[in-house]
């Protein structure tokens, strides 16, 4: 069975479970950021284990279920927990959930994650919108034969997808506006992805700073690449879970990352509740523009 067929099977299964919901927005929740799922009303909960071919997360803080319902009054599908390359999953498995979101008809995805802060000005617990990324994972999820059937909008599904605006400027500006209404500023940052699972050395962090990175993490980038391949718009939101290696007085631990996530998750939930109807309006406008001759 090809990956495309497996994705189609998983999506068909979910469509039945989601009934008439018809979400256009997907949200992927990172370490400790599960509260967004609790803000979903009339939820339909589907554990990953029930979905055909779906990978299961082995990391503490990643629950592993889909919560679909209304957020801020608009239909969304939330992935509570993701799988990572460092868990031993293949690139295809890591990005499988995003492919399923594409097949469900998702037009915009919010990818959230915990990250280490490299920029001097960041404080622990702050949220940062990704403006760009640097892929130092050592691989790309699109390696292998191109599958043009994964195009869910005109012009998508290309062998060489453009990455000039991997993270949508329009979504970022909506997010900044919503954050300022919530009473906080949303900085922009460049996310550098490593495979993990070891945290970085201080020398690596100095090197990454010289390369132009302001955040470092072990996820998000493969999902962004696959989303762009399918023509899905991406908003990346990182929670600065710790100062990157060598910058703070302490050593790094997953417990700390998880604990900071728990402090920030409610602010993130309020932001996304405010943001979801605006993202929905934006993707609807774009869809109508596509229909024009
Ligand atoms: N490095 C990599 N990934 C991370 C970090 C970090 O410091 N914090 C949270 N995720």
CSV table of C-alpha atoms and ligand atoms in Angstrom, one decimal:
chain,number,residue,atom,x,y,z
A,1,UNK,CA,0.0,0.0,0.0
A,2,UNK,CA,1.4,3.4,-0.9
A,3,UNK,CA,1.7,6.3,1.6
A,4,UNK,CA,-1.0,8.1,-0.4
A,5,UNK,CA,-3.4,5.2,0.0
A,6,UNK,CA,-2.7,5.0,3.7
A,7,UNK,CA,-3.3,8.7,4.1
A,8,UNK,CA,-6.6,8.4,2.1
A,9,UNK,CA,-7.7,5.5,4.4
A,10,UNK,CA,-6.9,7.4,7.6
A,11,UNK,CA,-8.7,10.5,6.2
A,12,UNK,CA,-11.7,8.5,5.2
A,13,UNK,CA,-11.9,7.1,8.7
A,14,UNK,CA,-11.7,10.5,10.3
A,15,UNK,CA,-14.2,12.1,7.9
A,16,UNK,CA,-16.8,9.6,9.2
A,17,UNK,CA,-15.9,10.4,12.8
A,18,UNK,CA,-16.0,14.2,12.2
A,19,UNK,CA,-19.4,13.9,10.4
A,20,UNK,CA,-20.5,17.3,9.2
A,21,UNK,CA,-17.8,19.3,11.0
A,22,UNK,CA,-15.7,20.1,7.8
A,23,UNK,CA,-12.7,21.9,9.4
A,24,UNK,CA,-10.5,24.1,7.4
A,25,UNK,CA,-8.0,24.8,10.2
A,26,UNK,CA,-5.5,22.3,11.7
A,27,UNK,CA,-3.6,22.9,14.9
A,28,UNK,CA,-0.7,20.7,16.1
A,29,UNK,CA,0.2,21.0,19.8
A,30,UNK,CA,3.8,20.8,21.0
A,31,UNK,CA,5.2,19.7,24.4
A,32,UNK,CA,3.1,20.7,27.4
A,33,UNK,CA,0.7,22.8,25.2
A,34,UNK,CA,-2.3,20.6,25.4
A,35,UNK,CA,-4.7,23.2,26.9
A,36,UNK,CA,-5.8,24.4,23.5
A,37,UNK,CA,-7.6,21.0,23.0
A,38,UNK,CA,-9.6,21.7,26.2
A,39,UNK,CA,-10.8,25.0,24.7
A,40,UNK,CA,-12.5,23.1,21.9
A,41,UNK,CA,-16.3,22.9,22.3
A,42,UNK,CA,-18.5,20.0,21.2
A,43,UNK,CA,-15.3,17.9,20.9
A,44,UNK,CA,-15.0,14.7,19.0
A,45,UNK,CA,-12.0,12.9,20.5
A,46,UNK,CA,-10.2,10.2,18.4
A,47,UNK,CA,-7.1,8.5,19.9
A,48,UNK,CA,-4.3,8.1,17.3
A,49,UNK,CA,-4.4,4.4,18.2
A,50,UNK,CA,-7.8,4.1,16.6
A,51,UNK,CA,-6.9,5.8,13.3
A,52,UNK,CA,-5.5,3.4,10.5
A,53,UNK,CA,-1.8,3.8,9.9
A,54,UNK,CA,-1.4,6.7,12.4
A,55,UNK,CA,1.9,6.8,14.3
A,56,UNK,CA,1.8,7.1,18.1
A,57,UNK,CA,3.9,9.5,20.2
A,58,UNK,CA,6.2,8.0,22.9
A,59,UNK,CA,7.1,11.3,24.5
A,60,UNK,CA,5.9,12.5,27.9
A,61,UNK,CA,3.6,15.5,27.4
A,62,UNK,CA,2.3,14.3,24.0
A,63,UNK,CA,-1.1,12.7,24.6
A,64,UNK,CA,-1.7,11.3,21.1
A,65,UNK,CA,-5.3,12.1,20.1
A,66,UNK,CA,-7.3,14.2,17.7
A,67,UNK,CA,-9.7,16.7,19.2
A,68,UNK,CA,-12.0,18.2,16.6
A,69,UNK,CA,-14.8,20.7,17.3
A,70,UNK,CA,-15.3,24.4,17.5
A,71,UNK,CA,-12.7,26.9,18.6
A,72,UNK,CA,-13.8,30.5,18.7
A,73,UNK,CA,-16.9,29.3,16.9
A,74,UNK,CA,-15.2,27.8,13.9
A,75,UNK,CA,-14.4,24.2,13.1
A,76,UNK,CA,-10.9,23.0,13.8
A,77,UNK,CA,-9.0,19.8,14.1
A,78,UNK,CA,-6.4,19.7,16.9
A,79,UNK,CA,-3.6,17.2,17.0
A,80,UNK,CA,-2.7,16.8,20.6
A,81,UNK,CA,0.7,15.3,20.5
A,82,UNK,CA,3.1,14.7,17.6
A,83,UNK,CA,5.8,12.2,16.7
A,84,UNK,CA,9.4,13.1,16.2
A,85,UNK,CA,12.3,11.8,14.1
A,86,UNK,CA,14.3,11.2,17.3
A,87,UNK,CA,11.7,8.7,18.5
A,88,UNK,CA,12.9,6.5,15.6
A,89,UNK,CA,10.1,7.3,13.2
A,90,UNK,CA,10.8,7.6,9.5
A,91,UNK,CA,10.3,11.0,7.8
A,92,UNK,CA,7.2,9.6,6.2
A,93,UNK,CA,5.7,8.7,9.6
A,94,UNK,CA,6.7,12.0,11.2
A,95,UNK,CA,4.7,13.9,8.5
A,96,UNK,CA,1.9,11.4,8.1
A,97,UNK,CA,-0.5,13.4,10.4
A,98,UNK,CA,0.0,16.5,8.2
A,99,UNK,CA,-0.7,14.5,5.1
A,100,UNK,CA,-4.0,13.4,6.7
A,101,UNK,CA,-4.8,17.0,7.6
A,102,UNK,CA,-4.3,17.9,3.9
A,103,UNK,CA,-6.6,15.0,2.8
A,104,UNK,CA,-9.2,16.3,5.2
A,105,UNK,CA,-9.4,19.6,3.4
A,106,UNK,CA,-7.3,21.7,5.9
A,107,UNK,CA,-6.2,25.0,4.3
A,108,UNK,CA,-4.2,26.5,7.1
A,109,UNK,CA,-2.3,24.9,9.9
A,110,UNK,CA,-1.0,26.3,13.2
A,111,UNK,CA,2.2,24.4,14.2
A,112,UNK,CA,3.1,25.0,17.8
A,113,UNK,CA,6.2,23.8,19.5
A,114,UNK,CA,8.5,24.3,22.5
A,115,UNK,CA,11.9,25.7,21.6
A,116,UNK,CA,15.2,26.8,23.1
A,117,UNK,CA,15.7,30.6,22.9
A,118,UNK,CA,18.9,31.7,21.1
A,119,UNK,CA,18.2,35.4,20.7
A,120,UNK,CA,19.6,37.4,23.7
A,121,UNK,CA,16.3,39.3,24.2
A,122,UNK,CA,14.0,36.3,24.7
A,123,UNK,CA,12.5,35.4,28.1
A,124,UNK,CA,11.4,32.0,29.1
A,125,UNK,CA,7.6,31.5,28.6
A,126,UNK,CA,7.3,34.0,25.7
A,127,UNK,CA,5.5,33.1,22.5
A,128,UNK,CA,7.3,33.7,19.2
A,129,UNK,CA,5.8,33.6,15.6
A,130,UNK,CA,8.2,31.9,13.2
A,131,UNK,CA,9.1,34.0,10.2
A,132,UNK,CA,11.4,31.4,8.7
A,133,UNK,CA,13.4,28.3,9.4
A,134,UNK,CA,16.8,26.7,8.9
A,135,UNK,CA,16.7,22.9,8.3
A,136,UNK,CA,19.7,21.2,10.0
A,137,UNK,CA,17.9,17.9,10.6
A,138,UNK,CA,20.0,16.4,7.9
A,139,UNK,CA,17.0,15.2,5.9
A,140,UNK,CA,13.9,16.4,4.1
A,141,UNK,CA,10.5,14.7,4.3
A,142,UNK,CA,10.0,15.1,0.5
A,143,UNK,CA,13.0,12.9,-0.4
A,144,UNK,CA,11.9,10.1,-2.6
A,145,UNK,CA,9.5,10.0,-5.6
A,146,UNK,CA,7.2,13.0,-5.7
A,147,UNK,CA,3.6,12.3,-5.1
A,148,UNK,CA,1.6,14.9,-7.0
A,149,UNK,CA,-1.7,13.6,-5.7
A,150,UNK,CA,-0.8,15.3,-2.4
A,151,UNK,CA,-1.7,18.7,-4.0
A,152,UNK,CA,-4.8,20.0,-2.3
A,153,UNK,CA,-4.7,23.4,-4.1
A,154,UNK,CA,-3.9,24.5,-7.6
A,155,UNK,CA,-0.1,24.7,-8.2
A,156,UNK,CA,0.8,22.5,-5.2
A,157,UNK,CA,2.3,19.0,-5.2
A,158,UNK,CA,5.5,20.0,-7.0
A,159,UNK,CA,8.8,18.2,-7.0
A,160,UNK,CA,10.6,21.4,-6.0
A,161,UNK,CA,8.2,23.4,-3.7
A,162,UNK,CA,9.0,27.1,-3.2
A,163,UNK,CA,9.9,28.0,0.4
A,164,UNK,CA,10.3,31.7,0.1
A,165,UNK,CA,7.3,32.3,2.4
A,166,UNK,CA,7.2,29.0,4.2
A,167,UNK,CA,5.4,30.8,7.1
A,168,UNK,CA,2.5,32.9,5.9
A,169,UNK,CA,3.0,36.7,6.4
A,170,UNK,CA,-0.8,37.2,6.4
A,171,UNK,CA,-1.3,34.6,9.2
A,172,UNK,CA,1.6,36.1,11.2
A,173,UNK,CA,0.1,39.5,11.0
A,174,UNK,CA,-3.3,38.2,12.2
A,175,UNK,CA,-1.5,36.5,15.1
A,176,UNK,CA,0.3,39.6,16.1
A,177,UNK,CA,-2.9,41.6,16.1
A,178,UNK,CA,-4.7,39.0,18.2
A,179,UNK,CA,-1.8,38.8,20.6
A,180,UNK,CA,-1.8,42.6,21.1
A,181,UNK,CA,-5.5,42.4,21.9
A,182,UNK,CA,-4.7,39.7,24.5
A,183,UNK,CA,-2.1,42.2,26.0
A,184,UNK,CA,1.2,40.7,24.9
A,185,UNK,CA,3.6,41.2,22.0
A,186,UNK,CA,4.4,38.4,19.6
A,187,UNK,CA,8.0,38.6,18.4
A,188,UNK,CA,9.2,37.0,15.2
A,189,UNK,CA,11.9,34.5,15.1
A,190,UNK,CA,13.9,32.1,12.9
A,191,UNK,CA,13.6,28.4,14.0
A,192,UNK,CA,16.5,26.1,13.5
A,193,UNK,CA,15.6,22.4,13.5
A,194,UNK,CA,18.0,19.7,14.7
A,195,UNK,CA,17.2,16.0,15.0
A,196,UNK,CA,17.8,15.7,18.7
A,197,UNK,CA,17.2,13.9,21.1
A,198,UNK,CA,20.3,15.3,22.8
A,199,UNK,CA,20.1,19.0,23.5
A,200,UNK,CA,22.7,21.2,21.8
A,201,UNK,CA,26.1,22.1,23.1
A,202,UNK,CA,27.0,25.7,23.8
A,203,UNK,CA,29.3,25.7,20.8
A,204,UNK,CA,26.4,24.6,18.6
A,205,UNK,CA,24.2,27.3,19.9
A,206,UNK,CA,26.9,29.9,19.2
A,207,UNK,CA,27.2,28.5,15.6
A,208,UNK,CA,23.4,28.6,15.2
A,209,UNK,CA,23.3,32.2,16.4
A,210,UNK,CA,25.9,33.1,13.8
A,211,UNK,CA,23.8,31.4,11.1
A,212,UNK,CA,20.9,33.7,12.0
A,213,UNK,CA,18.7,31.4,14.1
A,214,UNK,CA,16.9,32.8,17.1
A,215,UNK,CA,15.2,29.6,18.2
A,216,UNK,CA,16.2,25.9,18.2
A,217,UNK,CA,13.9,22.8,18.3
A,218,UNK,CA,13.4,19.2,17.2
A,219,UNK,CA,10.1,19.4,15.3
A,220,UNK,CA,7.9,21.7,13.1
A,221,UNK,CA,10.2,22.0,10.1
A,222,UNK,CA,9.3,18.7,8.4
A,223,UNK,CA,5.6,19.5,9.0
A,224,UNK,CA,6.0,22.9,7.5
A,225,UNK,CA,7.8,21.5,4.4
A,226,UNK,CA,5.1,18.9,3.8
A,227,UNK,CA,2.3,21.5,4.4
A,228,UNK,CA,3.8,23.8,1.8
A,229,UNK,CA,4.1,20.9,-0.6
A,230,UNK,CA,0.4,20.4,-0.3
A,231,UNK,CA,-0.4,24.1,-0.6
A,232,UNK,CA,-1.4,24.6,3.1
A,233,UNK,CA,-0.7,27.9,4.7
A,234,UNK,CA,1.4,27.7,7.9
A,235,UNK,CA,1.5,29.7,11.1
A,236,UNK,CA,4.4,28.6,13.4
A,237,UNK,CA,4.2,29.5,17.1
A,238,UNK,CA,7.1,28.6,19.4
A,239,UNK,CA,7.0,28.8,23.2
A,240,UNK,CA,10.5,29.7,24.5
A,241,UNK,CA,10.8,26.8,27.0
A,242,UNK,CA,14.3,27.5,28.1
A,243,UNK,CA,17.3,29.7,27.2
A,244,UNK,CA,19.4,27.6,24.7
A,245,UNK,CA,22.4,25.6,26.0
A,246,UNK,CA,25.2,27.7,27.6
A,247,UNK,CA,23.0,30.8,27.9
A,248,UNK,CA,21.3,30.2,31.3
A,249,UNK,CA,22.7,29.2,34.7
A,250,UNK,CA,21.1,25.8,34.6
A,251,UNK,CA,21.3,22.6,32.5
A,252,UNK,CA,18.4,21.6,30.2
A,253,UNK,CA,15.8,19.0,30.8
A,254,UNK,CA,12.5,17.9,29.2
A,255,UNK,CA,10.8,18.4,32.6
A,256,UNK,CA,11.6,22.1,32.4
A,257,UNK,CA,10.4,22.3,28.8
A,258,UNK,CA,7.2,20.5,29.8
A,259,UNK,CA,6.7,22.7,32.9
A,260,UNK,CA,7.1,26.0,31.0
A,261,UNK,CA,4.6,24.7,28.4
A,262,UNK,CA,2.1,24.2,31.2
A,263,UNK,CA,2.5,27.8,32.2
A,264,UNK,CA,2.0,29.1,28.7
A,265,UNK,CA,-0.7,26.8,27.3
A,266,UNK,CA,-3.7,28.8,28.6
A,267,UNK,CA,-2.3,32.0,27.0
A,268,UNK,CA,-1.8,30.1,23.8
A,269,UNK,CA,-5.4,28.7,24.0
A,270,UNK,CA,-6.8,32.2,24.4
A,271,UNK,CA,-4.7,33.5,21.4
A,272,UNK,CA,-5.9,30.7,19.2
A,273,UNK,CA,-9.5,31.1,20.2
A,274,UNK,CA,-9.3,34.7,19.1
A,275,UNK,CA,-7.4,33.9,16.0
A,276,UNK,CA,-9.3,30.9,14.6
A,277,UNK,CA,-12.3,32.8,13.2
A,278,UNK,CA,-9.9,35.3,11.5
A,279,UNK,CA,-7.8,32.5,10.0
A,280,UNK,CA,-11.1,30.8,8.8
A,281,UNK,CA,-12.2,34.1,7.2
A,282,UNK,CA,-8.8,34.5,5.4
A,283,UNK,CA,-8.8,31.0,3.9
A,284,UNK,CA,-12.4,31.4,2.8
A,285,UNK,CA,-11.5,34.6,1.0
A,286,UNK,CA,-8.6,32.8,-0.7
A,287,UNK,CA,-10.7,29.9,-1.7
A,288,UNK,CA,-13.3,32.2,-3.4
A,289,UNK,CA,-10.4,34.1,-5.2
A,290,UNK,CA,-9.2,30.7,-6.6
A,291,UNK,CA,-12.7,30.1,-8.0
A,292,UNK,CA,-12.6,33.3,-10.1
A,293,UNK,CA,-11.7,32.7,-13.7
B,1,LIG,N1,16.8,22.7,22.1
B,1,LIG,C1,16.1,21.9,21.3
B,1,LIG,N2,14.8,21.7,21.4
B,1,LIG,C2,14.2,22.2,22.4
B,1,LIG,C3,14.8,23.0,23.3
B,1,LIG,C4,16.2,23.3,23.2
B,1,LIG,O1,16.9,24.0,24.0
B,1,LIG,N3,13.9,23.5,24.2
B,1,LIG,C5,12.7,22.9,23.8
B,1,LIG,N4,12.9,22.2,22.7
